[in-house]
Amino acid sequence: MIVKGQAKRIKPIYLEEIKIPKKFKIYFWDCPNSKTYLEKFILRILQYGSFEEIKWLYKKFSSQTYYVAFTYPEIKRGVKFWIKLWKEKGLKE
């Protein structure tokens, strides 16, 4: 496979360091100190998490989750659908 040009790397903008909750440790095999930055945390939950975990994530970090979901192309279409719907309906409890 021949690739022309440089690959565009998405630079993270949410670099706040957060502690990984115990229920999400399985998604962070490369973080031995139980801390990661916010954008990586959101990205992993959107990729590997269940519906309820993604809903919890959106309630906690709504604007950041919306940004990450629509910035990274590897997020599935169904996940984007629910996040867009929650933003339109105002799901913030």
mmCIF file of N, CA and C in Angstrom:
data_model
loop_
_atom_site.group_PDB
_atom_site.id
_atom_site.type_symbol
_atom_site.label_atom_id
_atom_site.label_comp_id
_atom_site.label_asym_id
_atom_site.label_seq_id
_atom_site.Cartn_x
_atom_site.Cartn_y
_atom_site.Cartn_z
ATOM 1 N N MET A 1 0.837 -1.169 0.000
ATOM 2 C CA MET A 1 0.000 0.000 0.000
ATOM 3 C C MET A 1 0.884 1.235 0.000
ATOM 4 N N ILE A 2 0.682 2.105 -0.952
ATOM 5 C CA ILE A 2 1.459 3.326 -1.051
ATOM 6 C C ILE A 2 0.618 4.485 -0.526
ATOM 7 N N VAL A 3 1.191 5.213 0.409
ATOM 8 C CA VAL A 3 0.504 6.348 0.997
ATOM 9 C C VAL A 3 1.239 7.612 0.592
ATOM 10 N N LYS A 4 0.508 8.576 0.077
ATOM 11 C CA LYS A 4 1.123 9.838 -0.327
ATOM 12 C C LYS A 4 0.807 10.909 0.703
ATOM 13 N N GLY A 5 1.765 11.759 0.958
ATOM 14 C CA GLY A 5 1.560 12.847 1.903
ATOM 15 C C GLY A 5 1.731 12.385 3.339
ATOM 16 N N GLN A 6 1.585 13.328 4.231
ATOM 17 C CA GLN A 6 1.731 13.014 5.642
ATOM 18 C C GLN A 6 0.366 12.727 6.261
ATOM 19 N N ALA A 7 0.364 11.836 7.220
ATOM 20 C CA ALA A 7 -0.859 11.535 7.943
ATOM 21 C C ALA A 7 -1.140 12.677 8.914
ATOM 22 N N LYS A 8 -2.400 13.064 9.013
ATOM 23 C CA LYS A 8 -2.797 14.131 9.922
ATOM 24 C C LYS A 8 -3.050 13.535 11.295
ATOM 25 N N ARG A 9 -2.266 13.953 12.259
ATOM 26 C CA ARG A 9 -2.430 13.494 13.627
ATOM 27 C C ARG A 9 -3.320 14.485 14.363
ATOM 28 N N ILE A 10 -4.301 13.981 15.073
ATOM 29 C CA ILE A 10 -5.188 14.841 15.843
ATOM 30 C C ILE A 10 -4.512 15.126 17.170
ATOM 31 N N LYS A 11 -4.246 16.384 17.425
ATOM 32 C CA LYS A 11 -3.594 16.764 18.675
ATOM 33 C C LYS A 11 -4.647 16.939 19.759
ATOM 34 N N PRO A 12 -4.449 16.307 20.910
ATOM 35 C CA PRO A 12 -5.442 16.425 21.985
ATOM 36 C C PRO A 12 -5.463 17.836 22.566
ATOM 37 N N ILE A 13 -6.668 18.286 22.931
ATOM 38 C CA ILE A 13 -6.777 19.604 23.553
ATOM 39 C C ILE A 13 -7.197 19.517 25.019
ATOM 40 N N TYR A 14 -7.783 18.401 25.438
ATOM 41 C CA TYR A 14 -8.176 18.226 26.843
ATOM 42 C C TYR A 14 -7.090 17.417 27.548
ATOM 43 N N LEU A 15 -6.134 18.120 28.108
ATOM 44 C CA LEU A 15 -4.962 17.468 28.697
ATOM 45 C C LEU A 15 -5.001 17.410 30.220
ATOM 46 N N GLU A 16 -6.151 17.713 30.816
ATOM 47 C CA GLU A 16 -6.241 17.629 32.270
ATOM 48 C C GLU A 16 -6.052 16.180 32.713
ATOM 49 N N GLU A 17 -5.228 15.963 33.682
ATOM 50 C CA GLU A 17 -4.981 14.599 34.158
ATOM 51 C C GLU A 17 -6.076 14.207 35.136
ATOM 52 N N ILE A 18 -6.669 13.043 34.912
ATOM 53 C CA ILE A 18 -7.724 12.554 35.793
ATOM 54 C C ILE A 18 -7.379 11.155 36.277
ATOM 55 N N LYS A 19 -7.972 10.794 37.402
ATOM 56 C CA LYS A 19 -7.792 9.452 37.947
ATOM 57 C C LYS A 19 -8.832 8.536 37.301
ATOM 58 N N ILE A 20 -8.415 7.366 36.900
ATOM 59 C CA ILE A 20 -9.305 6.416 36.231
ATOM 60 C C ILE A 20 -10.163 5.711 37.280
ATOM 61 N N PRO A 21 -11.497 5.786 37.159
ATOM 62 C CA PRO A 21 -12.362 5.049 38.090
ATOM 63 C C PRO A 21 -12.149 3.537 37.958
ATOM 64 N N LYS A 22 -12.387 2.821 39.034
ATOM 65 C CA LYS A 22 -12.119 1.376 39.055
ATOM 66 C C LYS A 22 -12.908 0.610 37.998
ATOM 67 N N LYS A 23 -14.138 1.043 37.720
ATOM 68 C CA LYS A 23 -14.947 0.293 36.748
ATOM 69 C C LYS A 23 -14.444 0.440 35.316
ATOM 70 N N PHE A 24 -13.550 1.400 35.060
ATOM 71 C CA PHE A 24 -13.018 1.608 33.717
ATOM 72 C C PHE A 24 -11.567 1.175 33.548
ATOM 73 N N LYS A 25 -10.977 0.596 34.567
ATOM 74 C CA LYS A 25 -9.563 0.220 34.500
ATOM 75 C C LYS A 25 -9.266 -0.786 33.394
ATOM 76 N N ILE A 26 -10.230 -1.598 33.032
ATOM 77 C CA ILE A 26 -10.009 -2.617 32.003
ATOM 78 C C ILE A 26 -9.701 -1.982 30.644
ATOM 79 N N TYR A 27 -10.171 -0.758 30.416
ATOM 80 C CA TYR A 27 -9.949 -0.087 29.137
ATOM 81 C C TYR A 27 -8.597 0.613 29.061
ATOM 82 N N PHE A 28 -7.869 0.667 30.163
ATOM 83 C CA PHE A 28 -6.610 1.412 30.213
ATOM 84 C C PHE A 28 -5.461 0.492 30.620
ATOM 85 N N TRP A 29 -5.157 -0.440 29.726
ATOM 86 C CA TRP A 29 -4.092 -1.412 29.966
ATOM 87 C C TRP A 29 -2.717 -0.759 29.915
ATOM 88 N N ASP A 30 -2.589 0.417 29.307
ATOM 89 C CA ASP A 30 -1.289 1.067 29.152
ATOM 90 C C ASP A 30 -1.073 2.196 30.161
ATOM 91 N N CYS A 31 -1.902 2.268 31.195
ATOM 92 C CA CYS A 31 -1.780 3.308 32.223
ATOM 93 C C CYS A 31 -1.593 2.654 33.593
ATOM 94 N N PRO A 32 -0.380 2.267 33.946
ATOM 95 C CA PRO A 32 -0.170 1.544 35.203
ATOM 96 C C PRO A 32 -0.360 2.407 36.452
ATOM 97 N N ASN A 33 -0.263 3.733 36.324
ATOM 98 C CA ASN A 33 -0.380 4.592 37.502
ATOM 99 C C ASN A 33 -1.809 5.054 37.759
ATOM 100 N N SER A 34 -2.791 4.524 37.046
ATOM 101 C CA SER A 34 -4.218 4.826 37.206
ATOM 102 C C SER A 34 -4.570 6.284 36.933
ATOM 103 N N LYS A 35 -3.778 6.949 36.113
ATOM 104 C CA LYS A 35 -4.069 8.317 35.717
ATOM 105 C C LYS A 35 -3.885 8.436 34.212
ATOM 106 N N THR A 36 -4.708 9.273 33.599
ATOM 107 C CA THR A 36 -4.600 9.542 32.181
ATOM 108 C C THR A 36 -5.159 10.930 31.912
ATOM 109 N N TYR A 37 -4.949 11.422 30.705
ATOM 110 C CA TYR A 37 -5.523 12.725 30.403
ATOM 111 C C TYR A 37 -6.953 12.552 29.905
ATOM 112 N N LEU A 38 -7.737 13.598 30.034
ATOM 113 C CA LEU A 38 -9.179 13.535 29.825
ATOM 114 C C LEU A 38 -9.569 13.070 28.426
ATOM 115 N N GLU A 39 -8.895 13.562 27.404
ATOM 116 C CA GLU A 39 -9.280 13.202 26.040
ATOM 117 C C GLU A 39 -9.063 11.712 25.764
ATOM 118 N N LYS A 40 -7.999 11.149 26.284
ATOM 119 C CA LYS A 40 -7.752 9.712 26.119
ATOM 120 C C LYS A 40 -8.807 8.903 26.870
ATOM 121 N N PHE A 41 -9.178 9.376 28.052
ATOM 122 C CA PHE A 41 -10.214 8.716 28.846
ATOM 123 C C PHE A 41 -11.533 8.678 28.077
ATOM 124 N N ILE A 42 -11.939 9.810 27.532
ATOM 125 C CA ILE A 42 -13.195 9.874 26.789
ATOM 126 C C ILE A 42 -13.135 9.007 25.542
ATOM 127 N N LEU A 43 -12.031 9.065 24.822
ATOM 128 C CA LEU A 43 -11.883 8.291 23.594
ATOM 129 C C LEU A 43 -11.994 6.793 23.850
ATOM 130 N N ARG A 44 -11.344 6.303 24.888
ATOM 131 C CA ARG A 44 -11.400 4.866 25.187
ATOM 132 C C ARG A 44 -12.806 4.426 25.591
ATOM 133 N N ILE A 45 -13.491 5.255 26.383
ATOM 134 C CA ILE A 45 -14.848 4.878 26.791
ATOM 135 C C ILE A 45 -15.773 4.865 25.578
ATOM 136 N N LEU A 46 -15.612 5.833 24.677
ATOM 137 C CA LEU A 46 -16.449 5.857 23.472
ATOM 138 C C LEU A 46 -16.164 4.671 22.561
ATOM 139 N N GLN A 47 -14.930 4.211 22.533
ATOM 140 C CA GLN A 47 -14.573 3.079 21.674
ATOM 141 C C GLN A 47 -15.000 1.745 22.265
ATOM 142 N N TYR A 48 -14.764 1.545 23.552
ATOM 143 C CA TYR A 48 -14.944 0.222 24.152
ATOM 144 C C TYR A 48 -16.085 0.124 25.159
ATOM 145 N N GLY A 49 -16.661 1.232 25.555
ATOM 146 C CA GLY A 49 -17.657 1.227 26.615
ATOM 147 C C GLY A 49 -19.038 0.778 26.165
ATOM 148 N N SER A 50 -19.860 0.441 27.137
ATOM 149 C CA SER A 50 -21.248 0.064 26.870
ATOM 150 C C SER A 50 -22.108 1.328 26.784
ATOM 151 N N PHE A 51 -23.368 1.142 26.437
ATOM 152 C CA PHE A 51 -24.287 2.268 26.306
ATOM 153 C C PHE A 51 -24.400 3.042 27.615
ATOM 154 N N GLU A 52 -24.548 2.335 28.716
ATOM 155 C CA GLU A 52 -24.693 2.999 30.022
ATOM 156 C C GLU A 52 -23.416 3.742 30.420
ATOM 157 N N GLU A 53 -22.273 3.181 30.099
ATOM 158 C CA GLU A 53 -21.011 3.861 30.410
ATOM 159 C C GLU A 53 -20.857 5.131 29.579
ATOM 160 N N ILE A 54 -21.255 5.073 28.321
ATOM 161 C CA ILE A 54 -21.167 6.255 27.457
ATOM 162 C C ILE A 54 -22.156 7.321 27.932
ATOM 163 N N LYS A 55 -23.320 6.902 28.368
ATOM 164 C CA LYS A 55 -24.316 7.850 28.886
ATOM 165 C C LYS A 55 -23.792 8.519 30.161
ATOM 166 N N TRP A 56 -23.179 7.743 31.048
ATOM 167 C CA TRP A 56 -22.577 8.297 32.259
ATOM 168 C C TRP A 56 -21.487 9.304 31.901
ATOM 169 N N LEU A 57 -20.671 8.952 30.916
ATOM 170 C CA LEU A 57 -19.588 9.829 30.470
ATOM 171 C C LEU A 57 -20.137 11.140 29.912
ATOM 172 N N TYR A 58 -21.192 11.057 29.120
ATOM 173 C CA TYR A 58 -21.779 12.265 28.543
ATOM 174 C C TYR A 58 -22.362 13.168 29.633
ATOM 175 N N LYS A 59 -22.980 12.574 30.640
ATOM 176 C CA LYS A 59 -23.531 13.378 31.734
ATOM 177 C C LYS A 59 -22.426 14.103 32.504
ATOM 178 N N LYS A 60 -21.292 13.460 32.632
ATOM 179 C CA LYS A 60 -20.190 14.041 33.408
ATOM 180 C C LYS A 60 -19.380 15.054 32.596
ATOM 181 N N PHE A 61 -19.077 14.749 31.353
ATOM 182 C CA PHE A 61 -18.260 15.617 30.495
ATOM 183 C C PHE A 61 -18.984 15.834 29.158
ATOM 184 N N SER A 62 -20.064 16.584 29.152
ATOM 185 C CA SER A 62 -20.885 16.672 27.945
ATOM 186 C C SER A 62 -20.194 17.370 26.775
ATOM 187 N N SER A 63 -19.652 18.547 26.966
ATOM 188 C CA SER A 63 -19.049 19.264 25.829
ATOM 189 C C SER A 63 -17.778 18.579 25.343
ATOM 190 N N GLN A 64 -16.982 18.060 26.260
ATOM 191 C CA GLN A 64 -15.758 17.367 25.869
ATOM 192 C C GLN A 64 -16.075 16.076 25.117
ATOM 193 N N THR A 65 -17.101 15.345 25.568
ATOM 194 C CA THR A 65 -17.492 14.106 24.901
ATOM 195 C C THR A 65 -17.995 14.387 23.494
ATOM 196 N N TYR A 66 -18.776 15.440 23.343
ATOM 197 C CA TYR A 66 -19.280 15.810 22.019
ATOM 198 C C TYR A 66 -18.124 16.135 21.081
ATOM 199 N N TYR A 67 -17.147 16.900 21.567
ATOM 200 C CA TYR A 67 -15.990 17.260 20.747
ATOM 201 C C TYR A 67 -15.211 16.020 20.307
ATOM 202 N N VAL A 68 -14.915 15.139 21.249
ATOM 203 C CA VAL A 68 -14.120 13.944 20.945
ATOM 204 C C VAL A 68 -14.871 13.026 19.982
ATOM 205 N N ALA A 69 -16.162 12.860 20.188
ATOM 206 C CA ALA A 69 -16.947 11.958 19.340
ATOM 207 C C ALA A 69 -16.955 12.407 17.880
ATOM 208 N N PHE A 70 -16.989 13.702 17.657
ATOM 209 C CA PHE A 70 -17.079 14.186 16.283
ATOM 210 C C PHE A 70 -15.731 14.626 15.711
ATOM 211 N N THR A 71 -14.667 14.471 16.466
ATOM 212 C CA THR A 71 -13.326 14.777 15.972
ATOM 213 C C THR A 71 -12.610 13.533 15.473
ATOM 214 N N TYR A 72 -12.737 12.437 16.216
ATOM 215 C CA TYR A 72 -12.012 11.211 15.876
ATOM 216 C C TYR A 72 -12.846 10.336 14.948
ATOM 217 N N PRO A 73 -12.292 9.920 13.814
ATOM 218 C CA PRO A 73 -13.073 9.129 12.848
ATOM 219 C C PRO A 73 -13.333 7.687 13.285
ATOM 220 N N GLU A 74 -12.614 7.185 14.265
ATOM 221 C CA GLU A 74 -12.803 5.789 14.663
ATOM 222 C C GLU A 74 -13.995 5.563 15.595
ATOM 223 N N ILE A 75 -14.696 6.623 15.967
ATOM 224 C CA ILE A 75 -15.897 6.479 16.789
ATOM 225 C C ILE A 75 -17.036 5.986 15.890
ATOM 226 N N LYS A 76 -17.749 4.986 16.353
ATOM 227 C CA LYS A 76 -18.806 4.354 15.562
ATOM 228 C C LYS A 76 -20.003 5.293 15.341
ATOM 229 N N ARG A 77 -20.709 5.054 14.256
ATOM 230 C CA ARG A 77 -21.834 5.890 13.856
ATOM 231 C C ARG A 77 -22.952 5.903 14.903
ATOM 232 N N GLY A 78 -23.231 4.769 15.515
ATOM 233 C CA GLY A 78 -24.285 4.701 16.527
ATOM 234 C C GLY A 78 -23.963 5.515 17.764
ATOM 235 N N VAL A 79 -22.702 5.528 18.156
ATOM 236 C CA VAL A 79 -22.275 6.325 19.308
ATOM 237 C C VAL A 79 -22.462 7.806 18.996
ATOM 238 N N LYS A 80 -22.074 8.206 17.801
ATOM 239 C CA LYS A 80 -22.251 9.605 17.393
ATOM 240 C C LYS A 80 -23.732 9.986 17.372
ATOM 241 N N PHE A 81 -24.574 9.055 16.919
ATOM 242 C CA PHE A 81 -26.016 9.308 16.879
ATOM 243 C C PHE A 81 -26.551 9.639 18.262
ATOM 244 N N TRP A 82 -26.219 8.805 19.258
ATOM 245 C CA TRP A 82 -26.746 9.018 20.607
ATOM 246 C C TRP A 82 -26.203 10.296 21.228
ATOM 247 N N ILE A 83 -24.946 10.583 21.007
ATOM 248 C CA ILE A 83 -24.368 11.802 21.582
ATOM 249 C C ILE A 83 -25.014 13.035 20.958
ATOM 250 N N LYS A 84 -25.240 12.997 19.667
ATOM 251 C CA LYS A 84 -25.905 14.123 18.999
ATOM 252 C C LYS A 84 -27.343 14.276 19.513
ATOM 253 N N LEU A 85 -28.051 13.173 19.692
ATOM 254 C CA LEU A 85 -29.416 13.208 20.208
ATOM 255 C C LEU A 85 -29.456 13.769 21.626
ATOM 256 N N TRP A 86 -28.537 13.311 22.474
ATOM 257 C CA TRP A 86 -28.486 13.818 23.845
ATOM 258 C C TRP A 86 -28.183 15.302 23.883
ATOM 259 N N LYS A 87 -27.333 15.777 22.989
ATOM 260 C CA LYS A 87 -27.018 17.201 22.949
ATOM 261 C C LYS A 87 -28.244 18.005 22.523
ATOM 262 N N GLU A 88 -28.977 17.516 21.520
ATOM 263 C CA GLU A 88 -30.175 18.205 21.062
ATOM 264 C C GLU A 88 -31.278 18.203 22.113
ATOM 265 N N LYS A 89 -31.438 17.093 22.823
ATOM 266 C CA LYS A 89 -32.479 16.978 23.834
ATOM 267 C C LYS A 89 -32.072 17.625 25.163
ATOM 268 N N GLY A 90 -30.781 17.872 25.330
ATOM 269 C CA GLY A 90 -30.317 18.485 26.582
ATOM 270 C C GLY A 90 -30.193 17.506 27.714
ATOM 271 N N LEU A 91 -29.628 16.327 27.477
ATOM 272 C CA LEU A 91 -29.456 15.332 28.538
ATOM 273 C C LEU A 91 -28.334 15.772 29.471
ATOM 274 N N LYS A 92 -28.700 16.394 30.535
ATOM 275 C CA LYS A 92 -27.716 16.818 31.539
ATOM 276 C C LYS A 92 -28.439 16.751 32.864
ATOM 277 N N GLU A 93 -28.222 15.692 33.612
ATOM 278 C CA GLU A 93 -28.931 15.513 34.892
ATOM 279 C C GLU A 93 -28.043 15.820 36.054
#
